[in-house]
mmCIF file of C-alpha atoms and ligand atoms in Angstrom:
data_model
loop_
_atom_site.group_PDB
_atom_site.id
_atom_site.type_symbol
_atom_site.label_atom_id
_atom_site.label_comp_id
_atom_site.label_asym_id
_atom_site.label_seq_id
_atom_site.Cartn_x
_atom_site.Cartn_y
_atom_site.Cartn_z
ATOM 1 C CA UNK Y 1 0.000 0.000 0.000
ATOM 2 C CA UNK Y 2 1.393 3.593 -0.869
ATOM 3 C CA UNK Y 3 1.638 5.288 2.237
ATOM 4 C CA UNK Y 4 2.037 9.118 3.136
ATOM 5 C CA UNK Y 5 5.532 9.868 3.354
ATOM 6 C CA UNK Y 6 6.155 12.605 6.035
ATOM 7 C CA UNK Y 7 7.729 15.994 5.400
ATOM 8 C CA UNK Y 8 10.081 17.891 7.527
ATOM 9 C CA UNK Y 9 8.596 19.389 9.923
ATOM 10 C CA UNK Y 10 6.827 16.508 11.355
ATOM 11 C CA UNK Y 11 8.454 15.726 14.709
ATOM 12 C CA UNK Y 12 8.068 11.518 14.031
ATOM 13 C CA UNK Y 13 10.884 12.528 11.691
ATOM 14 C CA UNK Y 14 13.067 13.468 14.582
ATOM 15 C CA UNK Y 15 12.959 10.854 16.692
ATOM 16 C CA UNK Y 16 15.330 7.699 17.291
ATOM 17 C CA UNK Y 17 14.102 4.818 15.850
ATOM 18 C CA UNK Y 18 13.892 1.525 17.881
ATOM 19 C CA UNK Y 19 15.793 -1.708 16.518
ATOM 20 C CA UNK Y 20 13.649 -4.790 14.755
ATOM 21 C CA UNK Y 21 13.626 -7.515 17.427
ATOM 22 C CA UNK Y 22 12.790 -11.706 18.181
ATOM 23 C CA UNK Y 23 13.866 -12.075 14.360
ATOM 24 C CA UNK Y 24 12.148 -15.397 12.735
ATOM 25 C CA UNK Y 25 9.242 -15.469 14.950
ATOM 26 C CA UNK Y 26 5.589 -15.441 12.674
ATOM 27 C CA UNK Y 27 4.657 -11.987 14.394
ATOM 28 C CA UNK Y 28 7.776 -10.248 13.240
ATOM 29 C CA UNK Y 29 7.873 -12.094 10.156
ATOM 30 C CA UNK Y 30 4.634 -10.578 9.942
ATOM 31 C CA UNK Y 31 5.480 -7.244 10.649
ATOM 32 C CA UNK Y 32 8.075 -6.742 8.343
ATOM 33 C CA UNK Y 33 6.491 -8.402 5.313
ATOM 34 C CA UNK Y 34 4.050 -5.908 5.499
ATOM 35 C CA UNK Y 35 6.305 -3.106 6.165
ATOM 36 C CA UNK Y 36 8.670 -3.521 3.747
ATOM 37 C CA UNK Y 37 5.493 -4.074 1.281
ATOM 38 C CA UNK Y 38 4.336 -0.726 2.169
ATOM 39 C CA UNK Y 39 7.516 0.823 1.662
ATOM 40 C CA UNK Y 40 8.719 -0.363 -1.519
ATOM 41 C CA UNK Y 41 5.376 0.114 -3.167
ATOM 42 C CA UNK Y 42 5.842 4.096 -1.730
ATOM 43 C CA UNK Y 43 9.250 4.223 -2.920
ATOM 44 C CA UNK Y 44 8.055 2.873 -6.372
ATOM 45 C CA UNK Y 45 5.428 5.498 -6.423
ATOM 46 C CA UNK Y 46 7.446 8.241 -5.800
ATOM 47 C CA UNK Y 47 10.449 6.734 -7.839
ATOM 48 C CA UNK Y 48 12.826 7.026 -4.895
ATOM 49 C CA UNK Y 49 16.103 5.977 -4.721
ATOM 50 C CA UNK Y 50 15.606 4.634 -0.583
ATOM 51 C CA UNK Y 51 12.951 5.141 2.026
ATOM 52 C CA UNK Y 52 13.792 4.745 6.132
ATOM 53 C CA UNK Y 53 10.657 3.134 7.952
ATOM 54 C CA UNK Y 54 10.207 6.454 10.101
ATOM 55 C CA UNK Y 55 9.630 8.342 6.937
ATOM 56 C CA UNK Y 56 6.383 6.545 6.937
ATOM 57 C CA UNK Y 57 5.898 7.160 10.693
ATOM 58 C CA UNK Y 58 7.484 3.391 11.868
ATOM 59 C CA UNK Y 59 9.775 4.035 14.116
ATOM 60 C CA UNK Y 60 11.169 0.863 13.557
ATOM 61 C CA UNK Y 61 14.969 0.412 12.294
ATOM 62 C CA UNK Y 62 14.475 -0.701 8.720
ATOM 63 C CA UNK Y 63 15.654 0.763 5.261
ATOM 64 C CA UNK Y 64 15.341 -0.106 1.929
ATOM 65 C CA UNK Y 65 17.444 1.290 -0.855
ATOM 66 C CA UNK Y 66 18.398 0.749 -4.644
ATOM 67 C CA UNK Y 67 19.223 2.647 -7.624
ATOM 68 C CA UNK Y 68 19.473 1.394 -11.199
ATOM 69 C CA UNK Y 69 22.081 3.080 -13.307
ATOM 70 C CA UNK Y 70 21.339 5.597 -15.374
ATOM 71 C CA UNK Y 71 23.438 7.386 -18.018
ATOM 72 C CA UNK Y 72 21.492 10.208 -17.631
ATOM 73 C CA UNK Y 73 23.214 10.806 -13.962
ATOM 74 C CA UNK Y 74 26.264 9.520 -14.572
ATOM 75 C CA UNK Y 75 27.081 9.841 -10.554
ATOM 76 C CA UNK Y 76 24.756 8.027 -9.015
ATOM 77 C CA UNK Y 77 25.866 4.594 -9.978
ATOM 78 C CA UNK Y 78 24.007 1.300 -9.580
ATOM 79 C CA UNK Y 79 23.295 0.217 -6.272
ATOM 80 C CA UNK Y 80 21.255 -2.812 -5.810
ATOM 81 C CA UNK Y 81 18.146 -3.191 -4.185
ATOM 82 C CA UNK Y 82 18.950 -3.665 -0.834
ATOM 83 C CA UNK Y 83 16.377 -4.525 2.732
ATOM 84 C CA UNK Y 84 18.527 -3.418 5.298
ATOM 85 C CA UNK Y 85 17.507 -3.945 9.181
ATOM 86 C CA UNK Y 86 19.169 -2.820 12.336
ATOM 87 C CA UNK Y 87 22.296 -1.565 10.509
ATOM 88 C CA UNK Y 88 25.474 -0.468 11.954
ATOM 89 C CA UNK Y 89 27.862 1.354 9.788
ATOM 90 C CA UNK Y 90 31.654 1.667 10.250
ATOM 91 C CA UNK Y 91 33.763 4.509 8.355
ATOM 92 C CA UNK Y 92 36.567 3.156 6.693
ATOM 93 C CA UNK Y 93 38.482 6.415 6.609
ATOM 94 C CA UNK Y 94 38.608 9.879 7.475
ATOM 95 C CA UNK Y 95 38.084 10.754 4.076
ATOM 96 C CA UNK Y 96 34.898 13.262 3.841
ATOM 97 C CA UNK Y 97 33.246 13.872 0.471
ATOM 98 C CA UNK Y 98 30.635 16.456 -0.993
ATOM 99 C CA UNK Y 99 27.475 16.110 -3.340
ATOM 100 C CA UNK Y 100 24.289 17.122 -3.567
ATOM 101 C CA UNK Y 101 21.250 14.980 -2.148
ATOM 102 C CA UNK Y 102 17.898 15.265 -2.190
ATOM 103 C CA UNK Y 103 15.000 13.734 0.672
ATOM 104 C CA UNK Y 104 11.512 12.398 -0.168
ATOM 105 C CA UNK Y 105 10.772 14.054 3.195
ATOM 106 C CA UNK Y 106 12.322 17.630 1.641
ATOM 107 C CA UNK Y 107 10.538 17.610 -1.373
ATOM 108 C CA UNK Y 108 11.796 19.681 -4.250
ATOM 109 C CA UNK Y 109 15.109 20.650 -2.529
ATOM 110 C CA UNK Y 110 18.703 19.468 -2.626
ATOM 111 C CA UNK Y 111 21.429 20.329 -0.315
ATOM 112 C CA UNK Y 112 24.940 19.882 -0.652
ATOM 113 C CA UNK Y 113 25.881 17.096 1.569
ATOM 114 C CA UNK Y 114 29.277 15.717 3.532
ATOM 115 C CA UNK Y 115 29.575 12.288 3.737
ATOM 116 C CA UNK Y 116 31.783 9.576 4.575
ATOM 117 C CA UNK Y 117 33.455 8.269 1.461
ATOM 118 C CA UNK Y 118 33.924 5.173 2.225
ATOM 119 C CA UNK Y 119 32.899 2.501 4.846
ATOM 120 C CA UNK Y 120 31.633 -0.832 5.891
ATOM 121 C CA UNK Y 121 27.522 -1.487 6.758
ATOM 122 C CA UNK Y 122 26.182 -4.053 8.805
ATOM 123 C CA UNK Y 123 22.650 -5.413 9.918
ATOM 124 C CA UNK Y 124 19.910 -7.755 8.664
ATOM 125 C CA UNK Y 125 18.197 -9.029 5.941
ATOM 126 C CA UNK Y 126 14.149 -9.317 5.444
ATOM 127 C CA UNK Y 127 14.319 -13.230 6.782
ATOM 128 C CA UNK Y 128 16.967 -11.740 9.651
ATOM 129 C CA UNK Y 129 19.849 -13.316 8.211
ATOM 130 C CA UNK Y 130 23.298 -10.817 8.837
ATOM 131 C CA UNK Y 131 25.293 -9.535 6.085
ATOM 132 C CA UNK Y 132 27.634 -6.989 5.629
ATOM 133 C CA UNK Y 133 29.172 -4.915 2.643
ATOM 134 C CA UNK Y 134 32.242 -2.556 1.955
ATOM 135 C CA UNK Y 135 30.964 0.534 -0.070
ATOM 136 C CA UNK Y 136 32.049 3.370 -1.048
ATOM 137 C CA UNK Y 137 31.272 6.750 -3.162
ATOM 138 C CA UNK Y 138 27.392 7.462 -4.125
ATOM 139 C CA UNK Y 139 25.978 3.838 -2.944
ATOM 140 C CA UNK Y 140 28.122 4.784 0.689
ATOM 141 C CA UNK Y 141 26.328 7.943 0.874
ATOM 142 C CA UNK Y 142 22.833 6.520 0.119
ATOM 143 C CA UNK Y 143 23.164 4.195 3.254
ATOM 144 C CA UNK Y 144 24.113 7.022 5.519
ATOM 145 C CA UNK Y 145 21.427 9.322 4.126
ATOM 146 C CA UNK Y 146 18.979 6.215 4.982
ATOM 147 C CA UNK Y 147 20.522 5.446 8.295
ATOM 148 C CA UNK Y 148 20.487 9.222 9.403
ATOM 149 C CA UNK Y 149 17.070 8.691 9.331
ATOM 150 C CA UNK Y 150 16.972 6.286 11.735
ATOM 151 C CA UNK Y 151 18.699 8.473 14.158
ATOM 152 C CA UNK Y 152 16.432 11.465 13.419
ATOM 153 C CA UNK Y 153 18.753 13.314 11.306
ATOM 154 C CA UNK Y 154 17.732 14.885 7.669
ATOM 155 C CA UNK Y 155 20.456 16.168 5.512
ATOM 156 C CA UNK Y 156 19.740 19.708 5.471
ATOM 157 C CA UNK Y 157 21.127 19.092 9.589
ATOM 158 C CA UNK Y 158 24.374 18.057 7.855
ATOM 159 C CA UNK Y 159 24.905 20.739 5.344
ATOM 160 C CA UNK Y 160 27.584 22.755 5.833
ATOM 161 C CA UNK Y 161 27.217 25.680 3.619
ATOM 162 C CA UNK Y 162 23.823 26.473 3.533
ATOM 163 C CA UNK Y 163 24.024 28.614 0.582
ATOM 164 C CA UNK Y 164 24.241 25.209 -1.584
ATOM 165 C CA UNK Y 165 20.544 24.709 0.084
ATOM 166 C CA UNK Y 166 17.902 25.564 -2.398
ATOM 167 C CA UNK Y 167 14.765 24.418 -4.531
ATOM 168 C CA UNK Y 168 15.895 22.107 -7.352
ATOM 169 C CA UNK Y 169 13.953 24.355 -10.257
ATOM 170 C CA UNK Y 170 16.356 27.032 -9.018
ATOM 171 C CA UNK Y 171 19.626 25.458 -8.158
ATOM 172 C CA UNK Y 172 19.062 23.732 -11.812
ATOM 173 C CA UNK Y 173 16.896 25.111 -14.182
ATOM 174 C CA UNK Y 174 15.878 23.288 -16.899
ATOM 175 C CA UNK Y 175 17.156 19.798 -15.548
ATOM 176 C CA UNK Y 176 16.581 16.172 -15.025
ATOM 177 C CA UNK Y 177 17.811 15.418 -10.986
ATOM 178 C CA UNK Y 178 17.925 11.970 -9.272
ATOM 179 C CA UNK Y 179 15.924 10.439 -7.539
ATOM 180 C CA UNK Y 180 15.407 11.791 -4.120
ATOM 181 C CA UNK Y 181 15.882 9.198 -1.051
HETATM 182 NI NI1 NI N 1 15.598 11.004 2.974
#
């Protein structure tokens, strides 16, 4: 089912999410299928590139992500579709890098965004089986954009220089953006 996503603003957006627990057992089974259901069908609809369960008012630690490449942007590269659950994510370096993102919960508005370039993400799959992936670059800062959610943190909290802060129709007339997360 499409759901509402909320906007900033909203103060469900701000809170700490709680982690997914008793993995395997039919109630969260359950819980998740339906979740994740809901939040890949809004995610479809609004032809994101991720969604973070409290973005649909769960407060629940769960993400989902994927982007298919696209000539058209030739920096956001493929990232597959990806459930992620309870993640932890490690920084592999010190090394910082810059870009512009956009939010499904900002609509309309990119921001020019630090992240880490490069680190390692842990945490669960839909059936609660771990895995764990070394990233880097644009699919590295999709999973912190996601997992900032979980923590109650949207990217215009992380922009630096907020005169790279604007509405996309002005920042770039005229042109095709990515999809927002
Ligand atoms: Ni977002």
């Amino acid at each position: 089912m499409i759901r509402d996503v909320l906007r900033m603003g909203d103060e469900r957006l701000l809170q700490r999410a709680v982690e997914v627990e008793r993995f395997g057992t039919p109630e969260t089974t359950a819980l998740l299928q339906a979740l994740l259901t809901d939040m890949r069908d809004t995610m479809a609809h609004l032809n994101g590139a991720g969604l973070a369960a409290p973005q649909i008012g769960v407060g629940l630690r769960v993400v989902i992500f994927g982007v298919t490449a696209n000539p058209r942007y030739p920096d956001a590269e493929e990232v597959p579709d990806t459930v992620l659950v309870n993640p932890v994510l490690t920084p592999l370096s010190d090394e910082i890098e810059e870009s512009w993102e956009g939010c499904l919960s900002v609509p309309g508005m990119r921001g020019w965004v630090p992240r880490w370039r490069s680190l390692r993400y842990a945490g669960f799959d839909q059936h609660g089986h771990r895995f764990e992936r070394t990233v880097e670059g644009f699919h590295a800062r999709v999973v912190q954009h996601e997992c900032d959610h979980l923590d109650g943190i949207l990217y215009p909290m992380r922009i630096r220089d907020l005169t790279k802060f604007g509405f996309n129709d002005a920042l770039f007339p005229g042109q095709d953006l990515p999809a927002e997360e």
